[in-house]
């Protein structure tokens, strides 16, 4: 169990730094298809920003904002976005992840639809990677027991 | 000049790799492994593989170090062998 680190400098710096790390992660995700970076790297950075909060502010205080149920929902939501876009392309009479077919639905030229389709995939990958990274961290740091179980025991 | 830079980083990478497996204190070993990851990231970026360098920096030096530190904090800090 990770407790809150009792130092105002560390806590304040972490709190101020977190939004900037998250903005950078969103930049990496949004520019994934025409510069280095992408869904995986951006998701890892986004997960690292949340883990920074967990380390500095303690497990008990941070889980009021970021619940384990929410993380499980997010990790499934990313896969749903990925496979949803892929299956949408099959419904529009194309191959799996054939983004060009999305142009009929969005009323834009196929090249633009491909760019937007890849962006959607990157967002899905980023959400899943972020949630899974935080989930791995929580599972290691709590030793596999759920946070809700630990509250009942009041150790 | 750039070849010299390559070799300098490579020597540092080798030093870090050997140090990480010989140090008895596991927490120091994890920190040295983070430095190894960062130097490898520098090497990738210098050789032109920016995407690989990005992954190395975020996964190797970021998440990997955090997860190993958490694992050390849940187990013992001293190595038995």
mmCIF file of C-alpha atoms in Angstrom:
data_model
loop_
_atom_site.group_PDB
_atom_site.id
_atom_site.type_symbol
_atom_site.label_atom_id
_atom_site.label_comp_id
_atom_site.label_asym_id
_atom_site.label_seq_id
_atom_site.Cartn_x
_atom_site.Cartn_y
_atom_site.Cartn_z
ATOM 1 C CA UNK A 1 0.000 0.000 0.000
ATOM 2 C CA UNK A 2 1.443 3.331 -1.069
ATOM 3 C CA UNK A 3 0.848 6.146 1.405
ATOM 4 C CA UNK A 4 0.847 9.876 0.682
ATOM 5 C CA UNK A 5 4.356 11.317 0.673
ATOM 6 C CA UNK A 6 4.350 13.957 3.400
ATOM 7 C CA UNK A 7 6.258 16.747 1.642
ATOM 8 C CA UNK A 8 4.535 19.871 0.330
ATOM 9 C CA UNK A 9 7.194 20.548 -2.337
ATOM 10 C CA UNK A 10 6.898 17.109 -3.938
ATOM 11 C CA UNK A 11 3.094 17.199 -3.790
ATOM 12 C CA UNK A 12 2.801 20.693 -5.275
ATOM 13 C CA UNK A 13 5.301 20.060 -8.074
ATOM 14 C CA UNK A 14 3.517 16.823 -9.007
ATOM 15 C CA UNK A 15 0.134 18.575 -8.984
ATOM 16 C CA UNK A 16 1.378 21.444 -11.173
ATOM 17 C CA UNK A 17 3.317 19.187 -13.561
ATOM 18 C CA UNK A 18 0.535 16.653 -14.212
ATOM 19 C CA UNK A 19 -1.605 18.779 -16.624
ATOM 20 C CA UNK A 20 1.461 19.631 -18.729
ATOM 21 C CA UNK A 21 2.443 15.962 -19.012
ATOM 22 C CA UNK A 22 -1.123 15.151 -20.043
ATOM 23 C CA UNK A 23 -1.191 17.938 -22.655
ATOM 24 C CA UNK A 24 2.066 16.577 -24.096
ATOM 25 C CA UNK A 25 0.590 13.064 -24.147
ATOM 26 C CA UNK A 26 -2.481 14.323 -26.021
ATOM 27 C CA UNK A 27 -0.165 16.101 -28.494
ATOM 28 C CA UNK A 28 1.744 12.854 -29.079
ATOM 29 C CA UNK A 29 -1.516 10.976 -29.690
ATOM 30 C CA UNK A 30 -3.020 13.629 -32.005
ATOM 31 C CA UNK A 31 0.125 13.910 -34.153
ATOM 32 C CA UNK A 32 0.768 10.160 -34.251
ATOM 33 C CA UNK A 33 0.087 9.789 -37.976
ATOM 34 C CA UNK A 34 2.497 12.411 -39.284
ATOM 35 C CA UNK A 35 5.314 12.581 -36.711
ATOM 36 C CA UNK A 36 7.041 10.212 -34.275
ATOM 37 C CA UNK A 37 4.770 9.019 -31.524
ATOM 38 C CA UNK A 38 1.313 7.534 -31.643
ATOM 39 C CA UNK A 39 -1.308 5.836 -29.562
ATOM 40 C CA UNK A 40 1.012 3.555 -27.616
ATOM 41 C CA UNK A 41 3.612 6.164 -26.644
ATOM 42 C CA UNK A 42 0.977 8.792 -25.845
ATOM 43 C CA UNK A 43 -0.989 6.295 -23.784
ATOM 44 C CA UNK A 44 2.119 5.346 -21.813
ATOM 45 C CA UNK A 45 2.862 9.024 -21.063
ATOM 46 C CA UNK A 46 -0.766 9.590 -20.045
ATOM 47 C CA UNK A 47 -0.585 6.553 -17.757
ATOM 48 C CA UNK A 48 2.716 7.798 -16.273
ATOM 49 C CA UNK A 49 1.072 11.126 -15.369
ATOM 50 C CA UNK A 50 -1.651 9.281 -13.441
ATOM 51 C CA UNK A 51 0.946 7.015 -11.760
ATOM 52 C CA UNK A 52 2.809 10.180 -10.658
ATOM 53 C CA UNK A 53 -0.371 11.269 -8.860
ATOM 54 C CA UNK A 54 -0.735 7.809 -7.279
ATOM 55 C CA UNK A 55 2.868 7.872 -6.010
ATOM 56 C CA UNK A 56 2.836 11.392 -4.576
ATOM 57 C CA UNK A 57 -0.711 11.711 -3.237
ATOM 58 C CA UNK A 58 -1.165 8.153 -1.988
ATOM 59 C CA UNK A 59 -3.408 5.357 -3.146
ATOM 60 C CA UNK A 60 -6.338 6.176 -0.887
ATOM 61 C CA UNK A 61 -6.670 9.822 -1.876
ATOM 62 C CA UNK A 62 -6.181 9.356 -5.619
ATOM 63 C CA UNK A 63 -8.658 6.521 -5.971
ATOM 64 C CA UNK A 64 -11.446 8.957 -5.095
ATOM 65 C CA UNK A 65 -10.806 10.514 -8.535
ATOM 66 C CA UNK A 66 -9.629 7.433 -10.443
ATOM 67 C CA UNK A 67 -11.619 4.349 -9.441
ATOM 68 C CA UNK A 68 -10.654 0.796 -10.392
ATOM 69 C CA UNK A 69 -14.051 0.322 -12.013
ATOM 70 C CA UNK A 70 -13.437 3.406 -14.172
ATOM 71 C CA UNK A 71 -10.058 2.050 -15.254
ATOM 72 C CA UNK A 72 -11.618 -1.292 -16.216
ATOM 73 C CA UNK A 73 -14.327 0.527 -18.204
ATOM 74 C CA UNK A 74 -11.721 2.716 -19.969
ATOM 75 C CA UNK A 75 -9.544 -0.262 -20.940
ATOM 76 C CA UNK A 76 -12.562 -1.900 -22.566
ATOM 77 C CA UNK A 77 -13.711 1.373 -24.163
ATOM 78 C CA UNK A 78 -10.455 1.722 -26.109
ATOM 79 C CA UNK A 79 -10.780 -1.775 -27.563
ATOM 80 C CA UNK A 80 -14.423 -0.968 -28.398
ATOM 81 C CA UNK A 81 -13.366 2.190 -30.325
ATOM 82 C CA UNK A 82 -10.694 0.241 -32.213
ATOM 83 C CA UNK A 83 -12.894 -2.686 -33.183
ATOM 84 C CA UNK A 84 -15.908 -0.429 -33.710
ATOM 85 C CA UNK A 85 -14.131 1.608 -36.376
ATOM 86 C CA UNK A 86 -12.867 -1.618 -37.957
ATOM 87 C CA UNK A 87 -16.318 -3.206 -38.027
ATOM 88 C CA UNK A 88 -17.872 0.040 -39.323
ATOM 89 C CA UNK A 89 -15.619 -0.297 -42.357
ATOM 90 C CA UNK A 90 -16.889 -3.871 -42.914
ATOM 91 C CA UNK A 91 -20.506 -2.645 -42.638
ATOM 92 C CA UNK A 92 -19.705 0.003 -45.293
ATOM 93 C CA UNK A 93 -18.650 -2.829 -47.685
ATOM 94 C CA UNK A 94 -14.872 -2.587 -47.205
ATOM 95 C CA UNK A 95 -12.168 -4.643 -45.520
ATOM 96 C CA UNK A 96 -11.477 -4.549 -41.769
ATOM 97 C CA UNK A 97 -9.944 -1.103 -40.937
ATOM 98 C CA UNK A 98 -10.415 0.100 -44.547
ATOM 99 C CA UNK A 99 -10.713 3.765 -43.557
ATOM 100 C CA UNK A 100 -11.379 4.996 -47.110
ATOM 101 C CA UNK A 101 -14.924 3.625 -46.891
ATOM 102 C CA UNK A 102 -15.710 6.021 -44.018
ATOM 103 C CA UNK A 103 -15.820 8.871 -46.566
ATOM 104 C CA UNK A 104 -19.443 7.971 -47.421
ATOM 105 C CA UNK A 105 -20.460 8.309 -43.772
ATOM 106 C CA UNK A 106 -18.538 11.544 -43.053
ATOM 107 C CA UNK A 107 -19.165 13.206 -46.493
ATOM 108 C CA UNK A 108 -15.449 13.987 -47.098
ATOM 109 C CA UNK A 109 -12.865 12.806 -49.628
ATOM 110 C CA UNK A 110 -11.361 9.317 -48.973
ATOM 111 C CA UNK A 111 -7.858 10.671 -48.195
ATOM 112 C CA UNK A 112 -9.242 12.827 -45.398
ATOM 113 C CA UNK A 113 -11.324 9.914 -44.142
ATOM 114 C CA UNK A 114 -8.176 7.751 -43.926
ATOM 115 C CA UNK A 115 -6.446 10.416 -41.810
ATOM 116 C CA UNK A 116 -9.441 10.693 -39.483
ATOM 117 C CA UNK A 117 -9.811 6.904 -39.260
ATOM 118 C CA UNK A 118 -6.194 6.448 -38.183
ATOM 119 C CA UNK A 119 -6.689 9.231 -35.603
ATOM 120 C CA UNK A 120 -9.684 7.337 -34.178
ATOM 121 C CA UNK A 121 -7.606 4.147 -33.952
ATOM 122 C CA UNK A 122 -4.801 6.043 -32.178
ATOM 123 C CA UNK A 123 -7.265 7.455 -29.636
ATOM 124 C CA UNK A 124 -8.614 3.959 -28.921
ATOM 125 C CA UNK A 125 -5.122 2.512 -28.497
ATOM 126 C CA UNK A 126 -4.111 5.428 -26.256
ATOM 127 C CA UNK A 127 -7.101 5.009 -23.919
ATOM 128 C CA UNK A 128 -6.513 1.254 -23.572
ATOM 129 C CA UNK A 129 -2.757 1.553 -22.984
ATOM 130 C CA UNK A 130 -3.274 4.275 -20.346
ATOM 131 C CA UNK A 131 -5.852 2.216 -18.459
ATOM 132 C CA UNK A 132 -3.821 -0.997 -18.624
ATOM 133 C CA UNK A 133 -0.624 0.730 -17.422
ATOM 134 C CA UNK A 134 -2.439 2.193 -14.395
ATOM 135 C CA UNK A 135 -4.082 -1.186 -13.785
ATOM 136 C CA UNK A 136 -0.709 -3.020 -13.839
ATOM 137 C CA UNK A 137 0.710 -0.437 -11.414
ATOM 138 C CA UNK A 138 -2.277 -0.793 -9.054
ATOM 139 C CA UNK A 139 -2.114 -4.595 -9.183
ATOM 140 C CA UNK A 140 1.598 -4.668 -8.313
ATOM 141 C CA UNK A 141 1.401 -2.011 -5.593
ATOM 142 C CA UNK A 142 -1.602 -3.555 -3.808
ATOM 143 C CA UNK A 143 -0.328 -7.111 -4.184
ATOM 144 C CA UNK A 144 -3.336 -8.183 -6.237
ATOM 145 C CA UNK A 145 -6.006 -7.382 -3.648
ATOM 146 C CA UNK A 146 -8.756 -5.031 -4.740
ATOM 147 C CA UNK A 147 -8.871 -1.619 -3.086
ATOM 148 C CA UNK A 148 -12.461 -2.207 -1.996
ATOM 149 C CA UNK A 149 -11.452 -5.391 -0.138
ATOM 150 C CA UNK A 150 -8.665 -3.590 1.685
ATOM 151 C CA UNK A 151 -11.112 -0.985 2.993
ATOM 152 C CA UNK A 152 -13.262 -3.656 4.643
ATOM 153 C CA UNK A 153 -10.302 -5.141 6.499
ATOM 154 C CA UNK A 154 -9.148 -1.633 7.648
ATOM 155 C CA UNK A 155 -5.537 -2.709 7.995
ATOM 156 C CA UNK B 1 32.767 12.914 -35.208
ATOM 157 C CA UNK B 2 29.316 11.353 -35.123
ATOM 158 C CA UNK B 3 30.917 7.858 -35.012
ATOM 159 C CA UNK B 4 32.910 8.979 -31.979
ATOM 160 C CA UNK B 5 29.643 10.082 -30.345
ATOM 161 C CA UNK B 6 28.144 6.663 -31.135
ATOM 162 C CA UNK B 7 31.038 4.821 -29.509
ATOM 163 C CA UNK B 8 31.008 7.055 -26.436
ATOM 164 C CA UNK B 9 27.301 6.348 -25.835
ATOM 165 C CA UNK B 10 27.822 2.646 -26.562
ATOM 166 C CA UNK B 11 30.565 2.409 -23.935
ATOM 167 C CA UNK B 12 28.281 4.083 -21.387
ATOM 168 C CA UNK B 13 25.468 1.641 -22.323
ATOM 169 C CA UNK B 14 27.829 -1.319 -21.751
ATOM 170 C CA UNK B 15 28.998 0.081 -18.396
ATOM 171 C CA UNK B 16 25.376 0.550 -17.275
ATOM 172 C CA UNK B 17 24.386 -2.959 -18.423
ATOM 173 C CA UNK B 18 27.255 -4.620 -16.541
ATOM 174 C CA UNK B 19 26.672 -2.463 -13.450
ATOM 175 C CA UNK B 20 22.942 -3.235 -13.369
ATOM 176 C CA UNK B 21 23.522 -6.995 -13.060
ATOM 177 C CA UNK B 22 26.470 -6.827 -10.642
ATOM 178 C CA UNK B 23 25.092 -4.339 -8.072
ATOM 179 C CA UNK B 24 23.712 -6.074 -4.961
ATOM 180 C CA UNK B 25 21.242 -3.322 -4.028
ATOM 181 C CA UNK B 26 18.157 -3.950 -6.187
ATOM 182 C CA UNK B 27 16.912 -0.347 -6.007
ATOM 183 C CA UNK B 28 20.250 0.923 -7.363
ATOM 184 C CA UNK B 29 20.053 -1.772 -10.029
ATOM 185 C CA UNK B 30 16.655 -0.454 -11.140
ATOM 186 C CA UNK B 31 17.920 3.133 -11.316
ATOM 187 C CA UNK B 32 20.976 2.020 -13.338
ATOM 188 C CA UNK B 33 18.623 0.140 -15.659
ATOM 189 C CA UNK B 34 16.693 3.397 -16.144
ATOM 190 C CA UNK B 35 19.937 5.166 -17.060
ATOM 191 C CA UNK B 36 20.733 2.300 -19.465
ATOM 192 C CA UNK B 37 17.338 2.769 -21.091
ATOM 193 C CA UNK B 38 17.845 6.508 -21.454
ATOM 194 C CA UNK B 39 21.309 6.104 -23.010
ATOM 195 C CA UNK B 40 19.904 3.530 -25.440
ATOM 196 C CA UNK B 41 17.192 6.074 -26.293
ATOM 197 C CA UNK B 42 19.907 8.646 -27.058
ATOM 198 C CA UNK B 43 21.604 6.097 -29.307
ATOM 199 C CA UNK B 44 18.376 5.374 -31.229
ATOM 200 C CA UNK B 45 17.623 9.080 -31.666
ATOM 201 C CA UNK B 46 21.148 9.789 -32.891
ATOM 202 C CA UNK B 47 20.938 6.940 -35.430
ATOM 203 C CA UNK B 48 17.714 8.377 -36.882
ATOM 204 C CA UNK B 49 15.135 5.951 -35.418
ATOM 205 C CA UNK B 50 13.138 8.634 -33.613
ATOM 206 C CA UNK B 51 10.001 6.535 -33.176
ATOM 207 C CA UNK B 52 11.938 3.698 -31.515
ATOM 208 C CA UNK B 53 13.726 6.263 -29.332
ATOM 209 C CA UNK B 54 10.364 7.688 -28.278
ATOM 210 C CA UNK B 55 9.098 4.237 -27.276
ATOM 211 C CA UNK B 56 12.333 3.476 -25.439
ATOM 212 C CA UNK B 57 12.139 6.744 -23.485
ATOM 213 C CA UNK B 58 8.479 6.396 -22.489
ATOM 214 C CA UNK B 59 8.342 2.637 -21.835
ATOM 215 C CA UNK B 60 11.908 1.749 -20.836
ATOM 216 C CA UNK B 61 12.868 4.782 -18.784
ATOM 217 C CA UNK B 62 9.351 5.779 -17.672
ATOM 218 C CA UNK B 63 6.938 2.951 -16.979
ATOM 219 C CA UNK B 64 9.483 0.120 -16.668
ATOM 220 C CA UNK B 65 11.444 1.894 -13.954
ATOM 221 C CA UNK B 66 8.280 2.770 -12.008
ATOM 222 C CA UNK B 67 6.941 -0.804 -12.133
ATOM 223 C CA UNK B 68 10.304 -2.277 -11.059
ATOM 224 C CA UNK B 69 10.582 0.223 -8.176
ATOM 225 C CA UNK B 70 7.083 -0.752 -7.002
ATOM 226 C CA UNK B 71 8.037 -4.438 -7.266
ATOM 227 C CA UNK B 72 11.190 -3.797 -5.189
ATOM 228 C CA UNK B 73 9.185 -1.891 -2.572
ATOM 229 C CA UNK B 74 6.810 -4.870 -2.240
ATOM 230 C CA UNK B 75 9.669 -7.420 -1.883
ATOM 231 C CA UNK B 76 13.193 -7.248 -0.439
ATOM 232 C CA UNK B 77 15.700 -4.603 -1.388
ATOM 233 C CA UNK B 78 18.838 -6.754 -1.000
ATOM 234 C CA UNK B 79 19.728 -9.447 -3.494
ATOM 235 C CA UNK B 80 20.361 -12.910 -1.961
ATOM 236 C CA UNK B 81 22.888 -14.203 -4.501
#
